[in-house]
Short mmCIF file of C-alpha atoms in Angstrom, two decimals:
data_model
loop_
_atom_site.label_atom_id
_atom_site.label_comp_id
_atom_site.label_asym_id
_atom_site.label_seq_id
_atom_site.Cartn_x
_atom_site.Cartn_y
_atom_site.Cartn_z
CA UNK A 143 -30.77 12.10 8.04
CA UNK A 144 -30.65 15.18 8.88
CA UNK A 145 -26.66 16.61 9.30
CA UNK A 146 -26.69 17.21 13.35
CA UNK A 147 -29.78 13.64 14.39
CA UNK A 148 -26.40 11.96 12.81
CA UNK A 149 -23.69 14.49 14.69
CA UNK A 150 -25.05 13.27 17.71
CA UNK A 151 -26.51 10.15 17.22
CA UNK A 152 -23.60 8.35 16.39
CA UNK A 153 -22.72 5.78 18.40
CA UNK A 154 -19.88 3.51 17.93
CA UNK A 155 -22.57 -0.25 16.63
CA UNK A 156 -20.75 -3.73 17.97
CA UNK A 157 -23.86 -6.05 17.30
CA UNK A 158 -24.61 -6.63 13.47
CA UNK A 159 -27.47 -8.21 11.99
CA UNK A 160 -26.22 -11.44 10.16
CA UNK A 161 -27.52 -9.37 6.69
CA UNK A 162 -25.62 -8.36 4.69
CA UNK A 163 -24.33 -4.55 3.32
CA UNK A 164 -25.42 -4.23 -0.22
CA UNK A 165 -22.52 -3.39 -2.54
CA UNK A 166 -24.48 0.38 -4.24
CA UNK A 167 -24.47 0.94 0.40
CA UNK A 168 -20.69 0.02 0.53
CA UNK A 169 -19.76 2.45 -2.51
CA UNK A 170 -22.16 5.47 -0.29
CA UNK A 171 -19.50 4.67 3.29
CA UNK A 172 -16.46 5.32 0.40
CA UNK A 173 -17.81 7.74 -1.57
CA UNK A 174 -18.68 9.79 1.38
CA UNK A 175 -15.13 9.35 2.82
CA UNK A 176 -13.24 10.60 -0.74
CA UNK A 177 -14.75 13.56 -0.06
CA UNK A 178 -12.69 14.41 3.47
CA UNK A 179 -10.38 16.82 3.30
CA UNK A 180 -6.42 15.92 3.03
CA UNK A 181 -3.88 18.33 3.53
CA UNK A 182 -3.18 19.66 0.16
CA UNK A 183 -5.96 17.85 -1.34
CA UNK A 184 -3.96 14.80 -1.73
CA UNK A 185 -6.31 12.47 -1.13
CA UNK A 186 -3.62 9.68 0.82
CA UNK A 187 -5.76 6.75 1.65
CA UNK A 188 -7.16 3.65 0.16
CA UNK A 189 -9.63 1.15 1.16
CA UNK A 190 -9.60 -2.25 1.89
CA UNK A 191 -13.43 -3.75 1.48
CA UNK A 192 -13.78 -6.80 3.03
CA UNK A 193 -17.39 -8.95 2.65
CA UNK A 194 -19.09 -12.07 4.77
CA UNK A 195 -19.18 -12.75 7.24
CA UNK A 196 -15.97 -15.81 7.10
CA UNK A 197 -13.84 -12.95 5.41
CA UNK A 198 -14.16 -10.75 8.43
CA UNK A 199 -14.37 -13.39 10.88
CA UNK A 200 -10.71 -13.82 10.37
CA UNK A 201 -10.31 -10.87 10.58
CA UNK A 202 -9.83 -11.30 13.73
CA UNK A 203 -7.41 -13.04 14.72
CA UNK A 204 -4.87 -10.85 13.05
CA UNK A 205 -6.41 -7.83 14.99
CA UNK A 206 -8.47 -9.16 18.63
CA UNK A 207 -9.20 -6.35 19.13
CA UNK A 208 -11.09 -6.44 16.76
CA UNK A 209 -13.68 -8.59 18.35
CA UNK A 210 -16.44 -7.93 17.16
CA UNK A 211 -15.23 -8.74 13.69
CA UNK A 212 -16.22 -12.10 14.68
CA UNK A 213 -19.65 -11.68 13.84
CA UNK A 214 -19.93 -8.03 10.80
CA UNK A 215 -20.78 -9.11 7.74
CA UNK A 216 -18.26 -5.78 6.63
CA UNK A 217 -15.24 -4.40 7.42
CA UNK A 218 -13.10 -1.56 5.65
CA UNK A 219 -9.09 -1.28 6.26
CA UNK A 220 -8.37 3.16 6.03
CA UNK A 221 -5.83 2.56 5.10
CA UNK A 222 -2.31 5.27 3.33
CA UNK A 223 0.12 5.83 0.59
CA UNK A 224 2.12 8.46 2.33
CA UNK A 225 3.72 8.46 -1.22
CA UNK A 226 0.30 11.05 -2.56
CA UNK A 227 1.44 13.20 0.38
CA UNK A 228 2.17 16.85 -0.49
CA UNK A 229 2.41 17.74 2.78
CA UNK A 230 4.38 14.60 4.97
CA UNK A 231 3.64 12.95 7.63
CA UNK A 232 -0.44 14.25 8.11
CA UNK A 233 -1.67 11.19 6.42
CA UNK A 234 -3.21 10.32 9.86
CA UNK A 235 -5.00 12.82 9.68
CA UNK A 236 -6.37 12.79 6.64
CA UNK A 237 -7.77 9.07 7.12
CA UNK A 238 -9.43 10.39 10.17
CA UNK A 239 -11.71 12.87 8.21
CA UNK A 240 -12.35 10.04 6.43
CA UNK A 241 -12.88 6.93 8.67
CA UNK A 242 -14.88 9.71 10.43
CA UNK A 243 -17.15 10.59 7.04
CA UNK A 244 -17.23 6.90 6.33
CA UNK A 245 -18.69 6.95 10.38
CA UNK A 246 -21.12 9.36 9.55
CA UNK A 247 -22.76 8.55 6.84
CA UNK A 248 -22.99 4.20 8.24
CA UNK A 249 -24.69 5.78 10.46
CA UNK A 250 -27.21 8.00 7.70
CA UNK A 251 -27.90 4.77 5.79
CA UNK A 252 -28.77 3.25 8.63
CA UNK A 253 -25.80 0.55 9.01
CA UNK A 254 -23.97 0.85 12.47
CA UNK A 255 -19.60 0.84 12.83
CA UNK A 256 -16.89 0.70 14.73
CA UNK A 257 -13.89 2.20 14.79
CA UNK A 258 -11.11 0.74 16.15
CA UNK A 259 -7.44 1.98 15.81
CA UNK A 260 -4.80 -0.13 14.06
CA UNK A 261 -2.13 3.55 13.67
CA UNK A 262 -0.51 4.12 16.46
CA UNK A 263 0.08 0.86 18.30
CA UNK A 264 2.81 -0.86 16.45
CA UNK A 265 1.27 -4.28 16.87
CA UNK A 266 -1.77 -2.97 15.40
CA UNK A 267 0.08 -2.47 12.06
CA UNK A 268 2.21 -4.98 12.17
CA UNK A 269 -0.95 -7.76 12.35
CA UNK A 270 -2.83 -5.54 10.04
CA UNK A 271 -0.72 -5.08 7.81
CA UNK A 272 0.51 -9.27 7.43
CA UNK A 273 -3.60 -9.67 7.27
CA UNK A 274 -4.31 -7.31 3.94
CA UNK A 275 -0.78 -8.07 2.70
CA UNK A 276 -0.46 -4.23 2.23
CA UNK A 277 1.87 -3.10 0.09
CA UNK A 278 5.98 -2.44 1.25
CA UNK A 279 4.89 1.74 2.24
CA UNK A 280 1.62 1.07 2.58
CA UNK A 281 0.28 2.71 6.73
CA UNK A 282 -3.00 1.04 8.08
CA UNK A 283 -4.81 4.03 10.13
CA UNK A 284 -8.04 2.19 11.35
CA UNK A 285 -10.47 -0.46 10.76
CA UNK A 286 -14.01 -0.22 10.15
CA UNK A 287 -16.42 -2.92 11.29
CA UNK A 288 -19.63 -2.25 9.50
CA UNK A 289 -22.94 -3.55 9.29
CA UNK A 290 -26.75 -3.94 10.14
CA UNK A 291 -27.15 -2.68 13.25
CA UNK A 292 -27.88 -5.90 15.96
CA UNK A 293 -28.16 -3.43 19.38
CA UNK A 294 -29.15 -0.26 19.66
CA UNK A 295 -26.89 2.59 21.98
CA UNK A 296 -28.10 5.82 23.24
CA UNK A 297 -26.93 8.53 22.91
CA UNK A 298 -25.13 10.24 25.18
CA UNK A 299 -24.46 14.52 26.04
CA UNK A 300 -20.91 14.57 25.27
CA UNK A 301 -20.69 18.45 25.50
CA UNK A 302 -18.25 18.83 28.22
CA UNK A 303 -17.52 23.22 28.68
CA UNK A 304 -14.50 22.27 30.86
CA UNK A 305 -13.30 21.02 27.57
CA UNK A 306 -13.80 25.82 25.78
CA UNK A 307 -11.87 28.00 26.99
CA UNK A 308 -12.62 31.28 25.28
CA UNK A 309 -10.37 33.14 22.92
CA UNK A 310 -7.12 32.40 24.94
CA UNK A 311 -6.90 28.28 26.99
CA UNK B 183 -31.80 26.97 12.33
CA UNK B 184 -30.77 25.95 9.30
CA UNK B 185 -31.42 21.67 8.03
CA UNK B 186 -29.43 19.46 5.47
CA UNK B 187 -29.09 15.81 4.51
CA UNK B 188 -25.73 13.98 6.31
CA UNK B 189 -25.50 12.78 2.96
CA UNK B 190 -25.76 16.60 0.98
CA UNK B 191 -23.62 17.56 3.66
CA UNK B 192 -20.83 14.98 3.01
CA UNK B 193 -20.22 15.52 -0.41
CA UNK B 194 -20.51 18.80 -0.70
CA UNK B 195 -18.83 19.91 2.02
CA UNK B 196 -15.93 22.30 0.93
CA UNK B 197 -12.79 24.53 1.81
CA UNK B 198 -13.36 27.79 2.14
CA UNK B 199 -11.20 30.08 2.66
CA UNK B 200 -13.48 33.81 1.71
CA UNK B 201 -16.29 35.09 3.87
CA UNK B 202 -17.97 37.78 4.54
CA UNK B 203 -17.89 40.25 7.11
CA UNK B 204 -20.74 38.66 8.46
CA UNK B 205 -21.26 38.17 12.37
CA UNK B 206 -21.79 34.23 13.04
CA UNK B 207 -24.57 33.84 16.23
CA UNK B 208 -23.68 32.55 19.91
CA UNK B 209 -25.99 29.50 18.96
CA UNK B 210 -24.30 28.44 15.63
CA UNK B 211 -20.84 28.25 17.32
CA UNK B 212 -22.02 26.30 20.03
CA UNK B 213 -24.00 23.60 17.68
CA UNK B 214 -20.26 23.49 16.40
CA UNK B 215 -18.82 22.51 18.78
CA UNK B 216 -21.11 20.39 21.38
CA UNK B 217 -21.07 18.91 17.45
CA UNK B 218 -17.57 18.31 17.71
CA UNK B 219 -17.73 16.81 21.48
CA UNK B 220 -19.84 13.77 19.64
CA UNK B 221 -16.83 12.97 17.70
CA UNK B 222 -15.06 9.04 18.32
CA UNK B 223 -12.57 8.37 20.81
CA UNK B 224 -10.27 5.83 21.48
CA UNK B 225 -11.75 4.15 24.38
CA UNK B 226 -14.34 6.95 24.80
CA UNK B 227 -11.63 9.06 26.52
CA UNK B 228 -12.14 12.64 24.66
CA UNK B 229 -8.68 13.53 24.88
CA UNK B 230 -9.93 16.92 23.65
CA UNK B 231 -9.83 21.04 24.28
CA UNK B 232 -11.35 23.89 22.31
CA UNK B 233 -10.11 27.75 22.11
CA UNK B 234 -12.88 30.09 20.47
CA UNK B 235 -10.88 32.56 18.91
CA UNK B 236 -13.26 35.65 18.48
CA UNK B 237 -10.69 38.91 18.61
CA UNK B 238 -9.96 40.68 16.26
CA UNK B 239 -6.07 40.61 16.88
CA UNK B 240 -5.34 37.04 18.26
CA UNK B 241 -7.48 36.35 14.88
CA UNK B 242 -4.61 38.43 12.30
CA UNK B 243 -1.24 37.44 14.95
CA UNK B 244 -2.22 33.60 14.29
CA UNK B 245 -1.98 34.41 10.32
CA UNK B 246 1.24 35.74 11.06
CA UNK B 247 1.67 33.12 13.11
CA UNK B 248 0.86 30.02 10.69
CA UNK B 249 2.24 30.36 6.78
CA UNK B 250 -1.33 28.99 5.71
CA UNK B 251 -3.88 30.83 8.19
CA UNK B 252 -3.76 34.31 6.24
CA UNK B 253 -7.90 33.95 5.57
CA UNK B 254 -7.90 34.58 10.17
CA UNK B 255 -7.83 37.91 8.69
CA UNK B 256 -11.44 37.74 7.55
CA UNK B 257 -13.01 34.93 9.21
CA UNK B 258 -15.11 36.04 11.73
CA UNK B 259 -14.34 33.54 13.60
CA UNK B 260 -11.62 29.92 14.26
CA UNK B 261 -11.46 26.67 16.47
CA UNK B 262 -8.41 25.58 18.03
CA UNK B 263 -9.10 22.06 18.28
CA UNK B 264 -5.96 20.83 20.76
CA UNK B 265 -5.91 17.44 21.96
CA UNK B 266 -4.65 16.94 25.88
CA UNK B 267 -2.41 14.15 26.31
CA UNK B 268 -3.85 13.36 30.22
CA UNK B 269 -7.02 12.34 29.17
CA UNK B 270 -5.86 9.68 27.16
CA UNK B 271 -6.70 5.89 28.10
CA UNK B 272 -4.44 4.52 24.88
CA UNK B 273 -1.78 7.00 24.33
CA UNK B 274 -0.55 8.42 21.04
CA UNK B 275 -4.73 8.53 19.83
CA UNK B 276 -5.21 11.71 19.93
CA UNK B 277 -4.22 13.11 16.97
CA UNK B 278 -7.09 10.64 14.96
CA UNK B 279 -9.37 11.60 18.23
CA UNK B 280 -9.81 15.84 17.21
CA UNK B 281 -8.85 14.46 13.28
CA UNK B 282 -12.67 13.21 13.70
CA UNK B 283 -13.75 16.69 16.29
CA UNK B 284 -11.91 18.39 13.59
CA UNK B 285 -14.52 16.74 10.52
CA UNK B 286 -17.36 16.95 12.81
CA UNK B 287 -16.64 20.60 12.78
CA UNK B 288 -16.47 20.91 9.35
CA UNK B 289 -19.60 18.84 8.34
CA UNK B 290 -21.54 20.67 11.17
CA UNK B 291 -19.84 24.51 9.62
CA UNK B 292 -21.50 24.20 6.16
CA UNK B 293 -25.03 22.52 7.69
CA UNK B 294 -25.56 25.47 9.08
CA UNK B 295 -24.24 27.64 5.44
CA UNK B 296 -20.78 28.64 7.33
CA UNK B 297 -17.82 27.41 6.41
CA UNK B 298 -14.77 26.80 7.14
CA UNK B 299 -11.00 25.66 6.20
CA UNK B 300 -8.76 23.06 8.64
CA UNK B 301 -5.37 24.55 8.88
CA UNK B 302 -3.13 21.57 9.92
CA UNK B 303 -0.87 22.51 12.58
CA UNK B 304 1.24 18.75 13.75
CA UNK B 305 2.72 17.39 14.40
CA UNK B 306 4.42 21.03 13.43
CA UNK B 307 7.05 21.66 15.93
CA UNK B 308 7.63 25.17 15.55
CA UNK B 309 3.86 26.12 14.46
CA UNK B 310 2.73 23.92 17.43
CA UNK B 311 5.04 26.37 19.43
CA UNK B 312 4.04 29.49 18.05
CA UNK B 313 0.12 28.26 19.45
CA UNK B 314 0.69 27.28 22.22
CA UNK B 315 2.98 30.62 23.64
CA UNK B 316 -0.30 32.81 21.40
CA UNK B 317 -2.71 30.85 23.00
CA UNK B 318 -1.41 30.09 26.88
CA UNK B 319 -1.55 26.61 26.09
CA UNK B 320 -0.46 24.67 29.13
CA UNK B 321 2.60 21.37 27.97
CA UNK B 322 0.30 18.46 27.96
CA UNK B 323 -1.85 20.62 24.77
CA UNK B 324 -1.22 19.37 21.80
CA UNK B 325 -2.57 21.53 19.00
CA UNK B 326 -4.08 19.77 16.04
CA UNK B 327 -5.05 22.18 13.84
CA UNK B 328 -7.22 25.52 13.72
CA UNK B 329 -10.27 25.91 12.15
CA UNK B 330 -11.37 30.33 10.99
CA UNK B 331 -14.57 29.68 9.71
CA UNK B 332 -17.32 32.74 8.83
CA UNK B 333 -20.82 33.11 6.19
CA UNK B 334 -18.11 32.19 2.26
CA UNK B 335 -18.02 34.77 0.29
CA UNK B 336 -18.09 32.17 -2.55
CA UNK B 337 -18.49 28.55 -2.84
CA UNK B 338 -16.57 27.23 -4.82
CA UNK B 339 -18.81 23.61 -6.70
CA UNK B 340 -18.42 19.97 -6.07
CA UNK B 341 -16.11 18.22 -7.67
CA UNK B 342 -15.61 14.25 -8.50
CA UNK B 343 -13.36 12.46 -5.70
CA UNK B 344 -15.04 8.97 -5.55
CA UNK B 345 -11.81 7.30 -6.93
CA UNK B 346 -12.11 3.22 -7.58
CA UNK B 347 -8.24 2.84 -8.32
CA UNK B 348 -8.08 3.56 -4.18
CA UNK B 349 -10.57 0.67 -3.62
CA UNK B 350 -9.85 -3.03 -3.19
CA UNK B 351 -12.55 -5.13 -2.72
CA UNK B 352 -11.67 -8.16 -1.07
CA UNK B 353 -8.09 -8.00 -0.60
CA UNK B 354 -5.78 -5.25 -2.09
#
């Protein structure tokens, strides 16, 4: 898929076919995520991959807003290890760039995916820490839920000139 | 305009800090800003604003107020990415939303043959204040990052960044 098609037609997909995502595709998602920029190139990220309907659907118990996980074949929790940072306090930005790369890669592979926010919501972070048994100090940023799409969401034009300022606000 | 495969874009994008003096067309800049606004955001709130800076004096000034944005002196232009606290549906999420928009900007630049670099502002209080004053931001605007860009003077090779030890399959 061409880059601008990917950027402009990617939508959040929350309904998935009952079909596993091949390991090779999972690796391409992770590979794209790890090419994200990070402050001082610290790459403070970790990824917890969950495969299979049963395993993925259990996530919805810990993260009630991840309802779509109940019928998804794949989920990836994007986390950070802040002790790897060179410029403390940037991990949520680094991991967000990685998340966006992952969503675009999923779209490029014909998968559908959605970013379920975990950071900065204390309850969700607590739920994710417990469910995924994250080691002390590891911070969860987002859960990416993905699969082959069972819905098609048309692209929407989000360009809003009122959000653009020239030279000064 | 150039076109590039999404995976080529994802896998070969690098931070570009050296630029030629060639100008960048308005059409290219518009495409980059369109891509920015296509990012996902919590509740689709799109809590972002963008300040496009092309004025040489302002770009030079930015190089002075931001210790890691010295390359703005040679950049054709730059984009300040801001959160707007008034637009949020899930308060606190704007840095993630605006980071996704910033990443779209970097990928779009790369796809057009341009290059840019993410210079971080938030959560640095002093840097945020510097940008607020220089560019006249309202109090609700949260400057997240400044991306100076232009035509790359040199393109760094693509490193392998895959780290298998960062992947935890079916449990940490």
